[in-house]
Structure formats: C-alpha cells, structure tokens
C-alpha positions as a LaTeX table, in Angstrom:
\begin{tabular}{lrrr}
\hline
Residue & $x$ (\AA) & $y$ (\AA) & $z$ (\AA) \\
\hline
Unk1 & 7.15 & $-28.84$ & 15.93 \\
Unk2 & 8.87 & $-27.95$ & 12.79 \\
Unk3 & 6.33 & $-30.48$ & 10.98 \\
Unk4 & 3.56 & $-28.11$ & 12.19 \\
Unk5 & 4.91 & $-24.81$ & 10.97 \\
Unk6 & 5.93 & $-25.97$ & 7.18 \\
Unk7 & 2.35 & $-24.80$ & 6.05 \\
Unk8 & 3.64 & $-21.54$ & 6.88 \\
Unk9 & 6.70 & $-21.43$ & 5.78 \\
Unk10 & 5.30 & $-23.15$ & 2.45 \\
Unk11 & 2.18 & $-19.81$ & 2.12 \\
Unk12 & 5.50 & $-17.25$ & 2.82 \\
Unk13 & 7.16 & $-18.45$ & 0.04 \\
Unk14 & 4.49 & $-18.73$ & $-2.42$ \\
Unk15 & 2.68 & $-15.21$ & $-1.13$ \\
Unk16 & 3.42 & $-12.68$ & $-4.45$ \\
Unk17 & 5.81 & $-9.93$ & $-3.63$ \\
Unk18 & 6.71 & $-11.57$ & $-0.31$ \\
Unk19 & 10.46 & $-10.44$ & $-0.44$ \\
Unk20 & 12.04 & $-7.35$ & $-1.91$ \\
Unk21 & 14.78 & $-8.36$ & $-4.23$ \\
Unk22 & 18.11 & $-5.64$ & $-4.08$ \\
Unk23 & 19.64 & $-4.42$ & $-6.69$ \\
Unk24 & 23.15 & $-6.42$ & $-6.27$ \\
Unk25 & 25.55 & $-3.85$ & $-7.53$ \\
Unk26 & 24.43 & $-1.19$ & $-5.35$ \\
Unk27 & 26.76 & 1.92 & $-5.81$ \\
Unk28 & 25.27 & 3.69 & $-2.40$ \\
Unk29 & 25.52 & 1.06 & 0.09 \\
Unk30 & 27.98 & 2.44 & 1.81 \\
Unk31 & 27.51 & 5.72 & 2.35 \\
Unk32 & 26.98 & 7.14 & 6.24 \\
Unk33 & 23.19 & 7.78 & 5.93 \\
Unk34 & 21.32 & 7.13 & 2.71 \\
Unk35 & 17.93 & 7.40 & 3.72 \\
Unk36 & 18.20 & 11.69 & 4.26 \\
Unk37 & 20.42 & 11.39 & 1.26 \\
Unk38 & 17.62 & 9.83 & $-0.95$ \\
Unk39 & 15.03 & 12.32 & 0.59 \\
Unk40 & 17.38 & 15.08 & $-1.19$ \\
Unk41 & 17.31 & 12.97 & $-4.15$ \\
Unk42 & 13.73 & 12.74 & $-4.34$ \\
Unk43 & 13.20 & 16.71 & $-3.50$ \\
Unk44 & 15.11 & 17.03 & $-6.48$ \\
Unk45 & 13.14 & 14.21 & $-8.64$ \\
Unk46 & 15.96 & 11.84 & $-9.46$ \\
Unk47 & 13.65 & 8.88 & $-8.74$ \\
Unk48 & 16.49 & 6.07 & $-9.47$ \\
Unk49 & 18.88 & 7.78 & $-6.65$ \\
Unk50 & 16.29 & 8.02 & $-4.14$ \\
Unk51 & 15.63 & 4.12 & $-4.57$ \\
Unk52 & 18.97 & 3.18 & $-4.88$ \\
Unk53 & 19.36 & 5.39 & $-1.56$ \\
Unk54 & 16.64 & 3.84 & 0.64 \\
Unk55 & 17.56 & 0.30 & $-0.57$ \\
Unk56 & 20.86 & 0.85 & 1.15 \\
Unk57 & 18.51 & 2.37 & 4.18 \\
Unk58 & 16.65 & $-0.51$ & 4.67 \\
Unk59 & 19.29 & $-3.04$ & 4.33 \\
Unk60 & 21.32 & $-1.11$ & 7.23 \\
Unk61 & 18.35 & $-0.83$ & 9.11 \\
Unk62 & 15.96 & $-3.73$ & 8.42 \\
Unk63 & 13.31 & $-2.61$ & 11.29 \\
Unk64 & 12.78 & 1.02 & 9.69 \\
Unk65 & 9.22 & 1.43 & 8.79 \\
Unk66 & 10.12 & 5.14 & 7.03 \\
Unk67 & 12.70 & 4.08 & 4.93 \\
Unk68 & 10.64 & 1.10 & 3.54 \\
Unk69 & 7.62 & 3.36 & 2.91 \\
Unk70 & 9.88 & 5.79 & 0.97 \\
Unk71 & 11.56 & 2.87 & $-1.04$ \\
Unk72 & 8.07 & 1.66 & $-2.10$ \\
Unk73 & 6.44 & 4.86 & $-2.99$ \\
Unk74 & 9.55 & 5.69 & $-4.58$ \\
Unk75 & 9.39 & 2.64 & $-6.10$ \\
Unk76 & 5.88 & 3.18 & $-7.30$ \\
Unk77 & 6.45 & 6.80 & $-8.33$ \\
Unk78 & 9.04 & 4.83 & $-10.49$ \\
Unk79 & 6.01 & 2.96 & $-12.06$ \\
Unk80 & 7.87 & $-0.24$ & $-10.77$ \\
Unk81 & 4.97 & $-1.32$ & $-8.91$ \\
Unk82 & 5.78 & $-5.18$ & $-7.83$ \\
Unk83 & 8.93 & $-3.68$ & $-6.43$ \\
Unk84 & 7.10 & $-0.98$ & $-4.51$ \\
Unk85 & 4.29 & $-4.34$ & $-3.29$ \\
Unk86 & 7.31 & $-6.07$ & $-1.66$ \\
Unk87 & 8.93 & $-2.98$ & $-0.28$ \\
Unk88 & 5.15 & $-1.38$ & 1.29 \\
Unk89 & 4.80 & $-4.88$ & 2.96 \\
Unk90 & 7.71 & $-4.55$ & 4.82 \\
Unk91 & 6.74 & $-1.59$ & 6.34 \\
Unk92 & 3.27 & $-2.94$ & 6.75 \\
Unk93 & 5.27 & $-5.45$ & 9.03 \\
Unk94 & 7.05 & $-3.30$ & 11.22 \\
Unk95 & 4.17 & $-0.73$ & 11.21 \\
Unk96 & 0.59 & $-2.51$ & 10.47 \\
Unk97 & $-1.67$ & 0.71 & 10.79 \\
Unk98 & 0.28 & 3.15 & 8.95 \\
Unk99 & $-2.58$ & 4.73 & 7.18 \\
Unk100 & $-0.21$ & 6.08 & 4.30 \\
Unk101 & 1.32 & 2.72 & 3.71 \\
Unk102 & $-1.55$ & 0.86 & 3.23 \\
Unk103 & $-3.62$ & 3.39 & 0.73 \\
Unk104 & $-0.46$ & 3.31 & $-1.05$ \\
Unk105 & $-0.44$ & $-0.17$ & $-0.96$ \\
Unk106 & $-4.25$ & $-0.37$ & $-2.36$ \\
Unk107 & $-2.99$ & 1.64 & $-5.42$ \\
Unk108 & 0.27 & $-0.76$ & $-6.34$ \\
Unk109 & $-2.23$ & $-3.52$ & $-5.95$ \\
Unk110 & $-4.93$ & $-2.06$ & $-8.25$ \\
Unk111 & $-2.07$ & $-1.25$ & $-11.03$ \\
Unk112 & $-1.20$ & $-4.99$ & $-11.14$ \\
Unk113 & $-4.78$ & $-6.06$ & $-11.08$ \\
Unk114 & $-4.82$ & $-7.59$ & $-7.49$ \\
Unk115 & $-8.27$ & $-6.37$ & $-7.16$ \\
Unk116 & $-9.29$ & $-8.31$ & $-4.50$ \\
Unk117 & $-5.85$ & $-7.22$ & $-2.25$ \\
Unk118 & $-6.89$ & $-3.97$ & $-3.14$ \\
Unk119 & $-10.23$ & $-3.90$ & $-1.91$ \\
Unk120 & $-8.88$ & $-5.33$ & 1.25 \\
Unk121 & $-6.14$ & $-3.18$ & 2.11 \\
Unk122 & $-8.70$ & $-0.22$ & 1.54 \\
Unk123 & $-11.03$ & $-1.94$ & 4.18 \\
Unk124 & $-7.34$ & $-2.05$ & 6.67 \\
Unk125 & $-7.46$ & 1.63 & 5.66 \\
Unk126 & $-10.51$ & 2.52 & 7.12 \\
Unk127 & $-10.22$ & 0.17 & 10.01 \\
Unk128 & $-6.67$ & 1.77 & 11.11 \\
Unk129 & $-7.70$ & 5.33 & 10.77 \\
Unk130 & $-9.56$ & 6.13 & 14.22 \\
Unk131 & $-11.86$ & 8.24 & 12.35 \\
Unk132 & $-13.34$ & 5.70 & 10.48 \\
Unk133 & $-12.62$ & 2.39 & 12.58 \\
Unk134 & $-15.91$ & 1.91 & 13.31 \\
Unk135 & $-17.01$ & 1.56 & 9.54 \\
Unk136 & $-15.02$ & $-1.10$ & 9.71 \\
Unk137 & $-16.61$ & $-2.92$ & 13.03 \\
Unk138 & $-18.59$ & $-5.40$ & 11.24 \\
Unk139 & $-16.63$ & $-6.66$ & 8.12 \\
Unk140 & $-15.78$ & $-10.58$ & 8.90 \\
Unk141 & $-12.45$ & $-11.07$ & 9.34 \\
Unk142 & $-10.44$ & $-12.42$ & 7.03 \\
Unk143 & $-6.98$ & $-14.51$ & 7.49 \\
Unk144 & $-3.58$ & $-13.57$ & 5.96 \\
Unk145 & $-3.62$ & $-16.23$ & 3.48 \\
Unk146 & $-7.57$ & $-15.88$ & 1.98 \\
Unk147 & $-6.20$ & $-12.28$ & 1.48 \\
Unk148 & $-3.33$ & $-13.61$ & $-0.59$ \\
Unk149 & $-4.90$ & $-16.42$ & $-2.20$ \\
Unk150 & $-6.60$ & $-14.92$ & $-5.24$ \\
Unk151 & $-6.63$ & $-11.34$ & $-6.83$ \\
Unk152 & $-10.78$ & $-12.35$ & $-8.26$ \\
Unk153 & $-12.73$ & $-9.38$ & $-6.46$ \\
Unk154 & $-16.47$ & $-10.49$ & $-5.66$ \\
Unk155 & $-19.15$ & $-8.05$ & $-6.14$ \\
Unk156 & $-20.07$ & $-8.34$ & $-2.68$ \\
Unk157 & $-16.10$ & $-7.45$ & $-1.51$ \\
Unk158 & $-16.24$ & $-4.50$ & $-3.39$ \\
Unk159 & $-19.56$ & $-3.42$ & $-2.65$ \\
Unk160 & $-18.99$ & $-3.91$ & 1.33 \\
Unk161 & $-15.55$ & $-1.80$ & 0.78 \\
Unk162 & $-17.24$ & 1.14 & $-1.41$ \\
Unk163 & $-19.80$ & 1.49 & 1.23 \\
Unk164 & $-17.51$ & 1.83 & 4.00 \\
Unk165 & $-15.55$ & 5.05 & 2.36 \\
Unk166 & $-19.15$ & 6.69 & 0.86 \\
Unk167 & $-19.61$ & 6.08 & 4.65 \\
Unk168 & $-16.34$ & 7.72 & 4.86 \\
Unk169 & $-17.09$ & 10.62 & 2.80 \\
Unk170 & $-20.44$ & 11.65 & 4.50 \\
Unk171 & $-18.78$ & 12.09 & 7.72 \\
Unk172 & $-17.00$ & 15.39 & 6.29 \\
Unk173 & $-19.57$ & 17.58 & 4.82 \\
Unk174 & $-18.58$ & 20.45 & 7.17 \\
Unk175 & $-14.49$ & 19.75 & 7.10 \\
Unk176 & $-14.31$ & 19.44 & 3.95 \\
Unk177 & $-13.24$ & 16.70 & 1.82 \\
Unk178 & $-10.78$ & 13.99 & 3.44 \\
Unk179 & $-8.24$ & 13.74 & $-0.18$ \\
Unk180 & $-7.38$ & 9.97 & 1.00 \\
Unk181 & $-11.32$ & 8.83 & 0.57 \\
Unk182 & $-11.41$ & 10.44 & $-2.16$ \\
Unk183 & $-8.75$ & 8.52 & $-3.48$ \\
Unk184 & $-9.98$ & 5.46 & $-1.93$ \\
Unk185 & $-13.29$ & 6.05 & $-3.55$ \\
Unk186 & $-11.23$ & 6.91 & $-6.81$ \\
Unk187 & $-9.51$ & 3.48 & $-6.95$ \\
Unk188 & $-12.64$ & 1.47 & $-6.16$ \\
Unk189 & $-14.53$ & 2.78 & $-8.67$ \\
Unk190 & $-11.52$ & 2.53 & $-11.16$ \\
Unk191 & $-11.80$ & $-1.58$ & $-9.84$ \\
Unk192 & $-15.38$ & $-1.44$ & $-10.99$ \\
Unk193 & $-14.71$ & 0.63 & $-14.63$ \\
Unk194 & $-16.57$ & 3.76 & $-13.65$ \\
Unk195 & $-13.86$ & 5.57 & $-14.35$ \\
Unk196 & $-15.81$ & 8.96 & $-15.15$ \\
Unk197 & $-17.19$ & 8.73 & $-11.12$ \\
Unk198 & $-13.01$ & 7.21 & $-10.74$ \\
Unk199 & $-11.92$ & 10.80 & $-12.19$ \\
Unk200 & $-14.05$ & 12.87 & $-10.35$ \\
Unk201 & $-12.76$ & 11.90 & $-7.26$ \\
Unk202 & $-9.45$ & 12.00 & $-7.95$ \\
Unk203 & $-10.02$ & 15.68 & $-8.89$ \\
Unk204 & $-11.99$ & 16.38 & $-5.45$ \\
Unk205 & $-8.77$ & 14.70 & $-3.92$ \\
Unk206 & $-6.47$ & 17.42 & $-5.99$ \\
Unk207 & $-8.53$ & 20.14 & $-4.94$ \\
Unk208 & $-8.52$ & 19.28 & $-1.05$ \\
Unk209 & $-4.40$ & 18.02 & $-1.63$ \\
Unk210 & $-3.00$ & 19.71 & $-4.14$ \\
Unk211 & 0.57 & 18.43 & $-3.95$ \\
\hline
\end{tabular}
C-alpha cells in the first residue's frame, strides 16, 4: 500500500510553492491572539507585522482558512508573491471555493509567470461563484497534477478562460459591473500583452470597488 501512494507523495514534494516556509525567529509567536493583532497591523499598513502576526496564526491554528488568506494577501501586498502562492494554497485546502482566495491566487500566479495556473484558477473562480458556475459546466476537467505540471499557457486555455468571464461580464449590464471580472478579465488580458484592454479593466474594477 505504501508502494502505491509514493507517486503522490513524490508530485507533493515537487509541486512549486507546496509548503509555506516560517520565518524561524518569529518575535510574535507567542502572543494570545495574533491573527486580530495583525488585522490592526494591517489597518495601520505595517505590512511586515501583519505577516509576522498571521504566521504565528496559522501555526497555532493550522485548519484556519482566514488567517491563511490574510497571510498570503498580506504576503502579496508585500510583493513577496511565492510566499503569498504557498500560504493562498493552504487556505485553498481547508476552503476550496473561497472565491477571494482563488482570484487572489490567479494574480500571485500571473506575477511569477505561471500563466497556465493562472488561467486555471480563474476558470475555479468562475466555477465556485454560483453566479457564474454554469460558465464553467463544460470545461474538461483537469487533474491536480496537469495543473501543476507546466506554467506554458495554450492559446486554446486562455481563450476558453477569457470567454467564460466576457461571459461573465455580459451577465451584469443592469447591476453594474462585477469589480472581480473585471479583474479577472484584467489579468487575462495582461497574460496575453493587451495590456491597454488589461488597464481598462482594471479601471472599470476601481470605479465599481474603489478600495
């Protein structure tokens, strides 16, 4: 039985930003309650506080979803995106349809130029948010490690993904716009280099969000 499960043990190791390495000399790791202490740090901004803070919250508390999602956006904010990869996974892990985490996710993954793990976390996006699941139906599934396996992004993978948020978008012309397809839209067609059509919807996204 062990024989049989080595494959998978061998893919978790070699998967990028499979684990979240810790700061060893962590000066907050004992305080009483560090994740509402690093959402007052990062109120107030101090960026390396709040991540010190929520590394000490997740390594009390390995199964909370919230306090890896803040360490990884944190962690992102901090433009230490491989950091914020391992940490977003985590909470993808204990929580596999938070929408938040995994548009987050798509943007750490674009900044490294994983372009193919970007296109596919996008395409978990839409299928998690009930809204749009059904844009989603008919993509072909695709396992863990195919996901993992190589950050080349085929035409036809991004093409299938951009079409599922303009899908998105049309669904909204009397709500307004939905800021997280923009921003969807905005980081697909920053994959593809049209970044004019890239900035334009990241400004539509700032006007319907914007914080």
């Amino acid at each position: 039985v062990e024989d049989d499960h080595d494959w998978a043990k061998e893919f978790e190791e070699a998967e990028p930003f499979s684990k979240y390495q810790f700061r060893e000399d962590n000066p907050m790791k004992d305080l009483s309650n560090p994740l509402e202490e690093g959402k007052k740090k990062l109120e107030e901004g101090d960026l390396p506080s709040a991540v010190l803070l929520f590394e000490a919250a997740v390594q009390k508390e390995p199964e909370n979803a919230e306090a890896w999602h803040l360490l990884g956006t944190s962690q992102a904010e901090n433009e230490q995106d491989t950091f914020a990869i391992a940490a977003l996974k985590q909470a993808l892990k204990i929580d596999p349809t938070n929408a938040n985490v995994l548009l987050a996710l798509a943007v750490c993954f674009t900044n490294e130029s994983y372009q193919a793990q970007a296109c596919y976390t996008l395409q978990d996006w839409i299928a998690a948010n009930p809204k749009y699941s059904h844009l989603a139906r008919d993509r072909q599934p695709v396992s863990a490690q195919t996901k993992s396996s190589t950050s080349f992004m085929s035409f036809d993978l991004h093409n299938s993904t951009i079409q599922m948020y303009l899908g998105a978008a049309r669904l909204n012309p009397n709500d307004g716009l939905d800021a997280d397809v923009q921003i969807g839209l905005g980081v697909l067609f920053n994959l593809s280099g049209d970044y004019d059509k890239a900035v334009d919807c990241f400004r539509s996204a700032l006007e319907a969000r914007p914080t």
